PDB file of C-alpha atoms (C1' of nucleotides) in Angstrom:
ATOM      1  CA  MET A   1      61.787 -70.228 -53.551  1.00 67.00           C
ATOM      2  CA  PRO A   2      60.115 -68.363 -50.833  1.00 87.00           C
ATOM      3  CA  GLU A   3      56.888 -66.817 -51.908  1.00 91.00           C
ATOM      4  CA  LEU A   4      53.942 -67.056 -49.594  1.00 94.00           C
ATOM      5  CA  PRO A   5      53.106 -70.660 -50.519  1.00 93.00           C
ATOM      6  CA  GLU A   6      56.606 -71.868 -49.720  1.00 93.00           C
ATOM      7  CA  VAL A   7      56.644 -69.962 -46.467  1.00 95.00           C
ATOM      8  CA  GLU A   8      53.268 -71.386 -45.525  1.00 95.00           C
ATOM      9  CA  VAL A   9      54.341 -74.909 -46.366  1.00 94.00           C
ATOM     10  CA  THR A  10      57.460 -74.347 -44.287  1.00 95.00           C
ATOM     11  CA  ARG A  11      55.352 -73.031 -41.419  1.00 96.00           C
ATOM     12  CA  ARG A  12      53.186 -76.121 -41.434  1.00 95.00           C
ATOM     13  CA  GLY A  13      56.188 -78.401 -41.511  1.00 94.00           C
ATOM     14  CA  LEU A  14      57.910 -76.594 -38.675  1.00 96.00           C
ATOM     15  CA  THR A  15      54.726 -76.665 -36.649  1.00 96.00           C
ATOM     16  CA  THR A  16      54.480 -80.438 -36.747  1.00 95.00           C
ATOM     17  CA  LEU A  17      58.121 -80.798 -35.746  1.00 96.00           C
ATOM     18  CA  LEU A  18      58.948 -78.033 -33.340  1.00 97.00           C
ATOM     19  CA  ILE A  19      55.941 -77.119 -31.225  1.00 98.00           C
ATOM     20  CA  GLY A  20      56.905 -77.587 -27.599  1.00 98.00           C
ATOM     21  CA  ALA A  21      60.607 -77.812 -28.419  1.00 98.00           C
ATOM     22  CA  GLN A  22      63.047 -76.263 -26.014  1.00 98.00           C
ATOM     23  CA  ILE A  23      65.919 -74.181 -27.314  1.00 98.00           C
ATOM     24  CA  LEU A  24      69.248 -75.719 -26.336  1.00 98.00           C
ATOM     25  CA  GLN A  25      71.754 -73.688 -28.293  1.00 97.00           C
ATOM     26  CA  LEU A  26      72.001 -71.063 -31.016  1.00 97.00           C
ATOM     27  CA  LYS A  27      74.728 -70.672 -33.606  1.00 96.00           C
ATOM     28  CA  LEU A  28      75.112 -67.749 -35.965  1.00 96.00           C
ATOM     29  CA  GLY A  29      77.014 -67.689 -39.262  1.00 95.00           C
ATOM     30  CA  LYS A  30      77.674 -64.656 -41.411  1.00 96.00           C
ATOM     31  CA  PRO A  31      75.460 -61.652 -40.782  1.00 96.00           C
ATOM     32  CA  LEU A  32      71.999 -61.786 -42.245  1.00 97.00           C
ATOM     33  CA  ARG A  33      69.967 -58.743 -43.153  1.00 96.00           C
ATOM     34  CA  TRP A  34      69.634 -57.583 -39.572  1.00 95.00           C
ATOM     35  CA  PRO A  35      71.258 -58.561 -36.310  1.00 95.00           C
ATOM     36  CA  LEU A  36      69.399 -61.002 -34.103  1.00 96.00           C
ATOM     37  CA  GLY A  37      68.881 -58.270 -31.559  1.00 94.00           C
ATOM     38  CA  VAL A  38      69.573 -60.363 -28.474  1.00 95.00           C
ATOM     39  CA  ALA A  39      72.391 -62.446 -27.065  1.00 96.00           C
ATOM     40  CA  CYS A  40      72.002 -66.083 -28.115  1.00 97.00           C
ATOM     41  CA  GLN A  41      72.415 -67.179 -24.542  1.00 97.00           C
ATOM     42  CA  THR A  42      69.293 -65.293 -23.570  1.00 97.00           C
ATOM     43  CA  LEU A  43      67.108 -67.574 -25.655  1.00 98.00           C
ATOM     44  CA  VAL A  44      68.455 -70.844 -24.352  1.00 98.00           C
ATOM     45  CA  GLY A  45      65.859 -72.682 -22.332  1.00 98.00           C
ATOM     46  CA  ARG A  46      62.860 -71.073 -23.932  1.00 98.00           C
ATOM     47  CA  ARG A  47      60.189 -73.125 -25.632  1.00 98.00           C
ATOM     48  CA  ILE A  48      58.483 -72.740 -28.988  1.00 98.00           C
ATOM     49  CA  GLN A  49      54.789 -72.434 -28.368  1.00 98.00           C
ATOM     50  CA  ALA A  50      53.405 -71.667 -31.802  1.00 98.00           C
ATOM     51  CA  ILE A  51      54.500 -70.806 -35.313  1.00 98.00           C
ATOM     52  CA  ASP A  52      52.522 -68.202 -37.187  1.00 97.00           C
ATOM     53  CA  ARG A  53      53.006 -66.375 -40.442  1.00 97.00           C
ATOM     54  CA  ARG A  54      52.483 -62.757 -41.381  1.00 97.00           C
ATOM     55  CA  GLY A  55      53.058 -62.157 -45.067  1.00 96.00           C
ATOM     56  CA  LYS A  56      56.331 -63.914 -45.757  1.00 96.00           C
ATOM     57  CA  TYR A  57      57.549 -63.595 -42.181  1.00 97.00           C
ATOM     58  CA  LEU A  58      57.483 -66.616 -39.918  1.00 97.00           C
ATOM     59  CA  LEU A  59      56.800 -65.879 -36.275  1.00 97.00           C
ATOM     60  CA  LEU A  60      58.154 -68.386 -33.798  1.00 98.00           C
ATOM     61  CA  ARG A  61      56.289 -67.590 -30.624  1.00 97.00           C
ATOM     62  CA  LEU A  62      58.355 -68.463 -27.595  1.00 98.00           C
ATOM     63  CA  ASP A  63      57.165 -68.692 -24.037  1.00 97.00           C
ATOM     64  CA  GLU A  64      58.695 -65.262 -23.827  1.00 96.00           C
ATOM     65  CA  GLY A  65      59.235 -63.162 -26.933  1.00 96.00           C
ATOM     66  CA  VAL A  66      59.061 -63.921 -30.636  1.00 96.00           C
ATOM     67  CA  LEU A  67      61.605 -64.983 -33.218  1.00 97.00           C
ATOM     68  CA  LEU A  68      60.849 -63.463 -36.573  1.00 96.00           C
ATOM     69  CA  ILE A  69      62.275 -65.278 -39.585  1.00 97.00           C
ATOM     70  CA  HIS A  70      62.300 -64.137 -43.184  1.00 97.00           C
ATOM     71  CA  LEU A  71      63.687 -66.280 -45.991  1.00 96.00           C
ATOM     72  CA  GLY A  72      64.612 -63.418 -48.299  1.00 96.00           C
ATOM     73  CA  MET A  73      65.294 -64.538 -51.850  1.00 95.00           C
ATOM     74  CA  SER A  74      67.298 -67.664 -51.248  1.00 94.00           C
ATOM     75  CA  GLY A  75      66.519 -68.808 -47.736  1.00 95.00           C
ATOM     76  CA  HIS A  76      65.534 -72.336 -46.869  1.00 93.00           C
ATOM     77  CA  LEU A  77      64.665 -73.780 -43.472  1.00 95.00           C
ATOM     78  CA  THR A  78      65.149 -77.386 -42.539  1.00 94.00           C
ATOM     79  CA  VAL A  79      64.930 -79.462 -39.416  1.00 95.00           C
ATOM     80  CA  THR A  80      67.351 -82.304 -38.953  1.00 93.00           C
ATOM     81  CA  ALA A  81      68.240 -84.643 -36.153  1.00 90.00           C
ATOM     82  CA  GLU A  82      71.972 -84.625 -36.766  1.00 81.00           C
ATOM     83  CA  PRO A  83      74.375 -81.698 -36.388  1.00 77.00           C
ATOM     84  CA  ALA A  84      75.191 -82.288 -40.083  1.00 71.00           C
ATOM     85  CA  ALA A  85      78.085 -81.030 -42.123  1.00 71.00           C
ATOM     86  CA  GLY A  86      77.617 -77.319 -41.988  1.00 72.00           C
ATOM     87  CA  SER A  87      77.515 -75.692 -45.373  1.00 85.00           C
ATOM     88  CA  ARG A  88      79.089 -72.294 -45.598  1.00 90.00           C
ATOM     89  CA  HIS A  89      75.668 -70.823 -46.243  1.00 94.00           C
ATOM     90  CA  ASP A  90      74.081 -72.056 -43.056  1.00 96.00           C
ATOM     91  CA  HIS A  91      73.873 -68.782 -41.199  1.00 97.00           C
ATOM     92  CA  PHE A  92      71.537 -69.629 -38.387  1.00 97.00           C
ATOM     93  CA  GLU A  93      71.227 -72.825 -36.419  1.00 97.00           C
ATOM     94  CA  MET A  94      69.002 -73.494 -33.491  1.00 98.00           C
ATOM     95  CA  GLN A  95      69.455 -76.720 -31.655  1.00 97.00           C
ATOM     96  CA  THR A  96      66.296 -77.765 -29.869  1.00 98.00           C
ATOM     97  CA  SER A  97      65.075 -80.732 -27.890  1.00 98.00           C
ATOM     98  CA  GLN A  98      63.225 -81.839 -31.049  1.00 97.00           C
ATOM     99  CA  GLY A  99      65.815 -81.279 -33.739  1.00 97.00           C
ATOM    100  CA  ILE A 100      68.051 -78.665 -35.266  1.00 97.00           C
ATOM    101  CA  LEU A 101      66.437 -75.804 -37.134  1.00 97.00           C
ATOM    102  CA  ARG A 102      68.789 -74.515 -39.805  1.00 96.00           C
ATOM    103  CA  LEU A 103      68.560 -71.532 -42.112  1.00 96.00           C
ATOM    104  CA  HIS A 104      70.460 -71.985 -45.350  1.00 95.00           C
ATOM    105  CA  ASP A 105      70.628 -68.688 -47.215  1.00 96.00           C
ATOM    106  CA  PRO A 106      73.357 -68.040 -49.809  1.00 95.00           C
ATOM    107  CA  ARG A 107      72.352 -64.477 -50.588  1.00 96.00           C
ATOM    108  CA  ARG A 108      71.684 -63.533 -46.983  1.00 97.00           C
ATOM    109  CA  PHE A 109      68.693 -61.338 -47.727  1.00 97.00           C
ATOM    110  CA  GLY A 110      66.917 -63.352 -45.086  1.00 97.00           C
ATOM    111  CA  ALA A 111      66.703 -62.430 -41.442  1.00 97.00           C
ATOM    112  CA  VAL A 112      66.213 -63.780 -37.970  1.00 97.00           C
ATOM    113  CA  VAL A 113      65.196 -61.098 -35.520  1.00 96.00           C
ATOM    114  CA  TYR A 114      64.192 -61.416 -31.910  1.00 96.00           C
ATOM    115  CA  SER A 115      61.568 -59.252 -30.347  1.00 94.00           C
ATOM    116  CA  SER A 116      60.733 -59.407 -26.679  1.00 92.00           C
ATOM    117  CA  ASP A 117      57.385 -58.014 -27.630  1.00 87.00           C
ATOM    118  CA  LEU A 118      56.001 -57.465 -31.114  1.00 83.00           C
ATOM    119  CA  GLN A 119      55.002 -53.931 -30.199  1.00 79.00           C
ATOM    120  CA  HIS A 120      58.714 -53.207 -30.181  1.00 73.00           C
ATOM    121  CA  ASP A 121      61.268 -52.116 -32.751  1.00 71.00           C
ATOM    122  CA  PRO A 122      62.486 -53.317 -35.094  1.00 70.00           C
ATOM    123  CA  ALA A 123      59.832 -55.984 -35.382  1.00 78.00           C
ATOM    124  CA  LEU A 124      56.959 -53.578 -35.253  1.00 80.00           C
ATOM    125  CA  LYS A 125      58.405 -51.628 -38.122  1.00 87.00           C
ATOM    126  CA  LEU A 126      58.830 -54.751 -40.199  1.00 91.00           C
ATOM    127  CA  LEU A 127      55.285 -55.932 -39.743  1.00 94.00           C
ATOM    128  CA  SER A 128      53.416 -52.673 -39.750  1.00 89.00           C
ATOM    129  CA  GLY A 129      52.412 -51.382 -43.120  1.00 89.00           C
ATOM    130  CA  LEU A 130      51.815 -54.845 -44.503  1.00 95.00           C
ATOM    131  CA  GLY A 131      48.634 -55.345 -46.465  1.00 96.00           C
ATOM    132  CA  VAL A 132      45.930 -57.839 -45.555  1.00 97.00           C
ATOM    133  CA  GLU A 133      46.494 -61.564 -45.410  1.00 97.00           C
ATOM    134  CA  PRO A 134      45.073 -63.201 -48.522  1.00 98.00           C
ATOM    135  CA  PHE A 135      43.528 -66.030 -46.498  1.00 97.00           C
ATOM    136  CA  SER A 136      41.935 -63.836 -43.889  1.00 97.00           C
ATOM    137  CA  ALA A 137      38.360 -62.553 -43.853  1.00 97.00           C
ATOM    138  CA  ASP A 138      39.766 -59.083 -44.464  1.00 97.00           C
ATOM    139  CA  PHE A 139      40.709 -60.078 -47.982  1.00 97.00           C
ATOM    140  CA  GLU A 140      37.343 -59.390 -49.444  1.00 97.00           C
ATOM    141  CA  PRO A 141      36.440 -58.217 -52.986  1.00 98.00           C
ATOM    142  CA  ALA A 142      34.894 -54.835 -52.207  1.00 98.00           C
ATOM    143  CA  ALA A 143      37.647 -53.818 -49.822  1.00 97.00           C
ATOM    144  CA  PHE A 144      40.260 -55.021 -52.298  1.00 98.00           C
ATOM    145  CA  HIS A 145      38.751 -52.881 -55.024  1.00 98.00           C
ATOM    146  CA  ALA A 146      38.603 -49.865 -52.727  1.00 97.00           C
ATOM    147  CA  ALA A 147      42.246 -50.352 -51.736  1.00 97.00           C
ATOM    148  CA  LEU A 148      43.381 -50.590 -55.350  1.00 97.00           C
ATOM    149  CA  LYS A 149      41.717 -47.278 -56.078  1.00 97.00           C
ATOM    150  CA  LYS A 150      44.274 -45.506 -53.925  1.00 96.00           C
ATOM    151  CA  HIS A 151      47.080 -46.482 -56.260  1.00 97.00           C
ATOM    152  CA  ARG A 152      48.008 -45.066 -59.612  1.00 95.00           C
ATOM    153  CA  ALA A 153      50.970 -47.361 -60.239  1.00 97.00           C
ATOM    154  CA  ALA A 154      50.771 -50.438 -62.453  1.00 97.00           C
ATOM    155  CA  ILE A 155      48.723 -53.237 -60.915  1.00 98.00           C
ATOM    156  CA  LYS A 156      51.701 -55.627 -61.082  1.00 98.00           C
ATOM    157  CA  SER A 157      53.829 -53.271 -58.995  1.00 98.00           C
ATOM    158  CA  VAL A 158      51.032 -52.673 -56.518  1.00 98.00           C
ATOM    159  CA  LEU A 159      50.561 -56.405 -56.015  1.00 98.00           C
ATOM    160  CA  LEU A 160      54.299 -56.838 -55.451  1.00 97.00           C
ATOM    161  CA  SER A 161      54.491 -53.976 -52.991  1.00 97.00           C
ATOM    162  CA  GLY A 162      52.436 -55.905 -50.446  1.00 96.00           C
ATOM    163  CA  LYS A 163      50.617 -52.763 -49.408  1.00 96.00           C
ATOM    164  CA  VAL A 164      47.218 -54.025 -50.468  1.00 97.00           C
ATOM    165  CA  VAL A 165      47.596 -57.754 -50.035  1.00 98.00           C
ATOM    166  CA  VAL A 166      50.675 -59.606 -48.798  1.00 97.00           C
ATOM    167  CA  GLY A 167      52.303 -62.712 -50.121  1.00 93.00           C
ATOM    168  CA  VAL A 168      52.001 -62.231 -53.859  1.00 96.00           C
ATOM    169  CA  GLY A 169      55.574 -62.434 -55.076  1.00 95.00           C
ATOM    170  CA  ASN A 170      57.043 -61.923 -58.511  1.00 96.00           C
ATOM    171  CA  ILE A 171      55.956 -65.275 -59.876  1.00 95.00           C
ATOM    172  CA  TYR A 172      52.408 -65.249 -58.599  1.00 95.00           C
ATOM    173  CA  ALA A 173      51.820 -61.614 -59.485  1.00 97.00           C
ATOM    174  CA  SER A 174      52.330 -62.541 -63.130  1.00 97.00           C
ATOM    175  CA  GLU A 175      50.335 -65.738 -62.765  1.00 97.00           C
ATOM    176  CA  ALA A 176      47.390 -64.114 -61.015  1.00 97.00           C
ATOM    177  CA  LEU A 177      47.181 -61.317 -63.585  1.00 98.00           C
ATOM    178  CA  PHE A 178      47.182 -63.857 -66.381  1.00 98.00           C
ATOM    179  CA  ALA A 179      44.445 -65.847 -64.690  1.00 98.00           C
ATOM    180  CA  ALA A 180      42.424 -62.656 -64.296  1.00 98.00           C
ATOM    181  CA  ARG A 181      43.159 -61.618 -67.911  1.00 98.00           C
ATOM    182  CA  ILE A 182      44.452 -58.219 -66.787  1.00 98.00           C
ATOM    183  CA  HIS A 183      47.410 -56.473 -68.399  1.00 98.00           C
ATOM    184  CA  PRO A 184      50.187 -55.964 -65.812  1.00 97.00           C
ATOM    185  CA  ALA A 185      50.689 -52.314 -66.719  1.00 97.00           C
ATOM    186  CA  THR A 186      47.090 -51.327 -66.036  1.00 97.00           C
ATOM    187  CA  PRO A 187      46.970 -48.591 -63.395  1.00 97.00           C
ATOM    188  CA  ALA A 188      45.667 -50.282 -60.242  1.00 97.00           C
ATOM    189  CA  GLY A 189      43.122 -47.608 -59.530  1.00 97.00           C
ATOM    190  CA  ARG A 190      41.589 -47.913 -62.961  1.00 96.00           C
ATOM    191  CA  LEU A 191      40.410 -51.488 -62.634  1.00 97.00           C
ATOM    192  CA  SER A 192      36.656 -51.875 -62.768  1.00 97.00           C
ATOM    193  CA  SER A 193      35.043 -53.753 -59.914  1.00 97.00           C
ATOM    194  CA  VAL A 194      34.363 -56.681 -62.220  1.00 98.00           C
ATOM    195  CA  ARG A 195      38.024 -56.970 -63.132  1.00 97.00           C
ATOM    196  CA  SER A 196      39.147 -56.313 -59.576  1.00 98.00           C
ATOM    197  CA  ASN A 197      36.884 -59.123 -58.405  1.00 98.00           C
ATOM    198  CA  ARG A 198      38.372 -61.408 -60.988  1.00 98.00           C
ATOM    199  CA  LEU A 199      41.858 -60.554 -59.771  1.00 98.00           C
ATOM    200  CA  HIS A 200      40.833 -61.118 -56.168  1.00 98.00           C
ATOM    201  CA  ALA A 201      39.610 -64.601 -57.037  1.00 98.00           C
ATOM    202  CA  ALA A 202      42.685 -65.291 -59.158  1.00 98.00           C
ATOM    203  CA  ILE A 203      45.073 -64.398 -56.322  1.00 98.00           C
ATOM    204  CA  LEU A 204      43.349 -66.830 -53.988  1.00 97.00           C
ATOM    205  CA  GLN A 205      43.197 -69.554 -56.562  1.00 96.00           C
ATOM    206  CA  VAL A 206      46.841 -69.211 -57.574  1.00 95.00           C
ATOM    207  CA  LEU A 207      48.122 -69.139 -53.992  1.00 95.00           C
ATOM    208  CA  GLU A 208      45.935 -72.035 -52.897  1.00 95.00           C
ATOM    209  CA  GLN A 209      47.049 -74.144 -55.792  1.00 93.00           C
ATOM    210  CA  ALA A 210      50.699 -73.369 -55.100  1.00 92.00           C
ATOM    211  CA  ILE A 211      50.350 -74.357 -51.465  1.00 92.00           C
ATOM    212  CA  ALA A 212      48.693 -77.594 -52.495  1.00 90.00           C
ATOM    213  CA  GLN A 213      51.595 -78.289 -54.842  1.00 85.00           C
ATOM    214  CA  GLY A 214      54.128 -77.194 -52.236  1.00 78.00           C
ATOM    215  CA  GLY A 215      52.669 -79.938 -50.105  1.00 57.00           C
ATOM    216  CA  SER A 216      54.837 -82.302 -52.058  1.00 55.00           C
ATOM    217  CA  SER A 217      57.909 -80.561 -50.697  1.00 44.00           C
ATOM    218  CA  LEU A 218      56.471 -80.905 -47.214  1.00 43.00           C
ATOM    219  CA  ARG A 219      57.384 -84.575 -47.195  1.00 44.00           C
ATOM    220  CA  ASP A 220      60.948 -83.777 -48.150  1.00 46.00           C
ATOM    221  CA  PHE A 221      60.957 -81.064 -45.617  1.00 48.00           C
ATOM    222  CA  ALA A 222      60.071 -83.423 -42.800  1.00 43.00           C
ATOM    223  CA  ASP A 223      62.722 -85.729 -44.141  1.00 41.00           C
ATOM    224  CA  ALA A 224      65.694 -86.063 -41.829  1.00 34.00           C
ATOM    225  CA  LEU A 225      67.997 -84.814 -44.524  1.00 40.00           C
ATOM    226  CA  GLY A 226      65.803 -81.880 -45.350  1.00 48.00           C
ATOM    227  CA  GLN A 227      66.325 -82.159 -49.055  1.00 46.00           C
ATOM    228  CA  ASP A 228      65.028 -79.562 -51.387  1.00 47.00           C
ATOM    229  CA  GLY A 229      61.505 -80.220 -52.542  1.00 45.00           C
ATOM    230  CA  HIS A 230      61.801 -79.327 -56.208  1.00 44.00           C
ATOM    231  CA  PHE A 231      58.085 -79.076 -56.428  1.00 49.00           C
ATOM    232  CA  GLN A 232      57.373 -77.895 -59.856  1.00 59.00           C
ATOM    233  CA  LEU A 233      55.697 -74.838 -60.654  1.00 66.00           C
ATOM    234  CA  HIS A 234      53.661 -75.194 -63.790  1.00 79.00           C
ATOM    235  CA  ALA A 235      53.570 -71.576 -64.654  1.00 91.00           C
ATOM    236  CA  SER A 236      51.225 -70.260 -67.300  1.00 95.00           C
ATOM    237  CA  VAL A 237      53.372 -67.240 -68.073  1.00 96.00           C
ATOM    238  CA  TYR A 238      56.256 -66.842 -65.602  1.00 95.00           C
ATOM    239  CA  GLY A 239      59.598 -67.608 -67.224  1.00 94.00           C
ATOM    240  CA  ARG A 240      57.886 -68.496 -70.513  1.00 95.00           C
ATOM    241  CA  ALA A 241      58.856 -65.561 -72.725  1.00 95.00           C
ATOM    242  CA  GLY A 242      58.631 -66.540 -76.382  1.00 95.00           C
ATOM    243  CA  GLN A 243      56.709 -69.730 -75.664  1.00 95.00           C
ATOM    244  CA  PRO A 244      53.096 -70.040 -76.737  1.00 96.00           C
ATOM    245  CA  CYS A 245      50.334 -68.849 -74.462  1.00 96.00           C
ATOM    246  CA  LYS A 246      48.499 -71.863 -73.094  1.00 96.00           C
ATOM    247  CA  HIS A 247      45.221 -70.194 -73.909  1.00 97.00           C
ATOM    248  CA  CYS A 248      45.647 -68.476 -77.286  1.00 97.00           C
ATOM    249  CA  GLY A 249      48.980 -69.732 -78.574  1.00 97.00           C
ATOM    250  CA  ARG A 250      50.513 -66.311 -79.035  1.00 96.00           C
ATOM    251  CA  PRO A 251      54.071 -65.865 -77.714  1.00 96.00           C
ATOM    252  CA  ILE A 252      54.322 -64.843 -74.064  1.00 96.00           C
ATOM    253  CA  ARG A 253      56.132 -61.562 -73.533  1.00 96.00           C
ATOM    254  CA  MET A 254      58.449 -60.294 -70.839  1.00 96.00           C
ATOM    255  CA  MET A 255      58.758 -56.719 -69.719  1.00 96.00           C
ATOM    256  CA  VAL A 256      60.458 -55.007 -66.817  1.00 96.00           C
ATOM    257  CA  GLN A 257      58.455 -53.155 -64.182  1.00 96.00           C
ATOM    258  CA  GLY A 258      60.180 -51.681 -61.166  1.00 95.00           C
ATOM    259  CA  GLN A 259      63.335 -53.633 -62.012  1.00 94.00           C
ATOM    260  CA  ARG A 260      61.452 -56.935 -61.883  1.00 96.00           C
ATOM    261  CA  SER A 261      60.491 -59.165 -64.771  1.00 96.00           C
ATOM    262  CA  THR A 262      56.831 -59.432 -65.627  1.00 97.00           C
ATOM    263  CA  TYR A 263      55.481 -62.082 -67.987  1.00 97.00           C
ATOM    264  CA  TYR A 264      52.160 -61.774 -69.745  1.00 97.00           C
ATOM    265  CA  CYS A 265      50.153 -62.627 -72.821  1.00 97.00           C
ATOM    266  CA  PRO A 266      49.561 -59.481 -74.882  1.00 96.00           C
ATOM    267  CA  ARG A 267      46.429 -60.971 -76.368  1.00 97.00           C
ATOM    268  CA  CYS A 268      44.709 -62.525 -73.383  1.00 98.00           C
ATOM    269  CA  GLN A 269      45.560 -59.727 -70.973  1.00 98.00           C
ATOM    270  CA  ARG A 270      44.019 -56.347 -71.614  1.00 95.00           C
ATOM    271  CA  TRP A 271      43.802 -52.932 -69.984  1.00 91.00           C
TER     272      TRP A 271
ATOM    273  C1'  DC B   1      51.303 -39.452 -48.978  1.00 94.75           C
ATOM    274  C1'  DT B   2      52.742 -42.118 -53.483  1.00 94.75           C
ATOM    275  C1'  DA B   3      56.165 -43.653 -56.758  1.00 94.75           C
ATOM    276  C1'  DT B   4      60.823 -44.829 -58.227  1.00 94.75           C
ATOM    277  C1'  DG B   5      65.548 -46.485 -58.077  1.00 94.75           C
ATOM    278  C1'  DG B   6      69.397 -48.165 -55.420  1.00 94.75           C
ATOM    279  C1'  DA B   7      71.123 -51.190 -52.101  1.00 94.75           C
ATOM    280  C1'  DC B   8      72.030 -55.521 -49.842  1.00 94.75           C
ATOM    281  C1'  DC B   9      74.772 -60.597 -51.413  1.00 94.75           C
ATOM    282  C1'  DT B  10      76.044 -64.880 -53.808  1.00 94.75           C
ATOM    283  C1'  DG B  11      75.750 -68.294 -57.476  1.00 94.75           C
ATOM    284  C1'  DA B  12      74.225 -69.882 -61.945  1.00 94.75           C
ATOM    285  C1'  DA B  13      73.744 -69.012 -66.617  1.00 94.75           C
ATOM    286  C1'  DT B  14      75.096 -66.546 -70.627  1.00 94.75           C
ATOM    287  C1'  DG B  15      78.212 -63.982 -73.728  1.00 94.75           C
ATOM    288  C1'  DC B  16      82.661 -62.871 -75.811  1.00 94.75           C
TER     289       DC B  16
ATOM    290  C1'  DT C   1      88.969 -72.467 -70.828  1.00 94.75           C
ATOM    291  C1'  DG C   2      88.609 -67.922 -68.641  1.00 94.75           C
ATOM    292  C1'  DC C   3      86.668 -63.714 -67.452  1.00 94.75           C
ATOM    293  C1'  DA C   4      82.907 -60.259 -67.538  1.00 94.75           C
ATOM    294  C1'  DT C   5      78.085 -59.432 -67.501  1.00 94.75           C
ATOM    295  C1'  DT C   6      73.297 -60.389 -66.389  1.00 94.75           C
ATOM    296  C1'  DC C   7      69.847 -62.223 -63.731  1.00 94.75           C
ATOM    297  C1'  DA C   8      67.395 -64.516 -59.681  1.00 94.75           C
ATOM    298  C1'  DG C   9      61.535 -66.316 -55.671  1.00 94.75           C
ATOM    299  C1'  DG C  10      62.359 -59.772 -51.382  1.00 94.75           C
ATOM    300  C1'  DT C  11      61.902 -55.496 -49.295  1.00 94.75           C
ATOM    301  C1'  DC C  12      63.953 -51.599 -46.856  1.00 94.75           C
ATOM    302  C1'  DC C  13      65.398 -46.973 -47.475  1.00 94.75           C
ATOM    303  C1'  DA C  14      66.571 -42.503 -49.500  1.00 94.75           C
ATOM    304  C1'  DT C  15      65.035 -39.380 -52.809  1.00 94.75           C
ATOM    305  C1'  DA C  16      61.800 -36.899 -55.941  1.00 94.75           C
TER     306       DA C  16
END
DNA sequence: CTATGGACCTGAATGC
DNA sequence: TGCATTCAGGTCCATA
């Protein structure tokens, strides 16, 4: 679930519920991707002042230090009032004065890492090297085109790498390339400025639309039970191998790039 | 420096 | 029905 839109929707939901909350207790389950990096007891009493996002990382800014949360492949954050029957995949729980923040993450690729100061390891290492935020002023067509020129790999892989722009995951990489009518295997550095501009616009459009749709899961999110949103993704190509292209009717194809599935229309998307 | 493949972990879906 | 294989929304790290 967690591509940038889901993370952003989560961020907004958490912001309305947890700003100003004081941490009362922390509970850890099985190990996540990295250790928390601080004794739980140390964080008790601190307050959540703001919740930001960098790429797919959530940054809970405390009155001292930052809690960095990543949802990995299968992570899901909820806030509930009740202690609730703990599932065996709830690996992080933070009881606050305004509810219990709970990370449910079966695959445990997610992480919760504390940093007393973002200029510090390991947080610095995690956040440095990330590409520009798609919704920042830095994500601008000419700069995007210039950045793509440095890469010889397939445009799909470059989008996924997050080195040029963050937040475009496996689903939206395919979707954005379809919207821009660009073949996923095209070398990134070979895109003309016209096509690069089209991709730039497509990325924004696809992410914005997904966030707007994710808004429907926001209500569920704020729900006391924190049920899963099930907001549907009406994908044009993702997961639609063999089904007709919504534009030309030809069958959508799947190929593997960098061990990830890519979906595309061989007719609408060209080099 | 860029590019590629493996690793991490669990559950659901598919195949025999 | 049971068991093995494949695949899944991410990204760090070692290697070439």
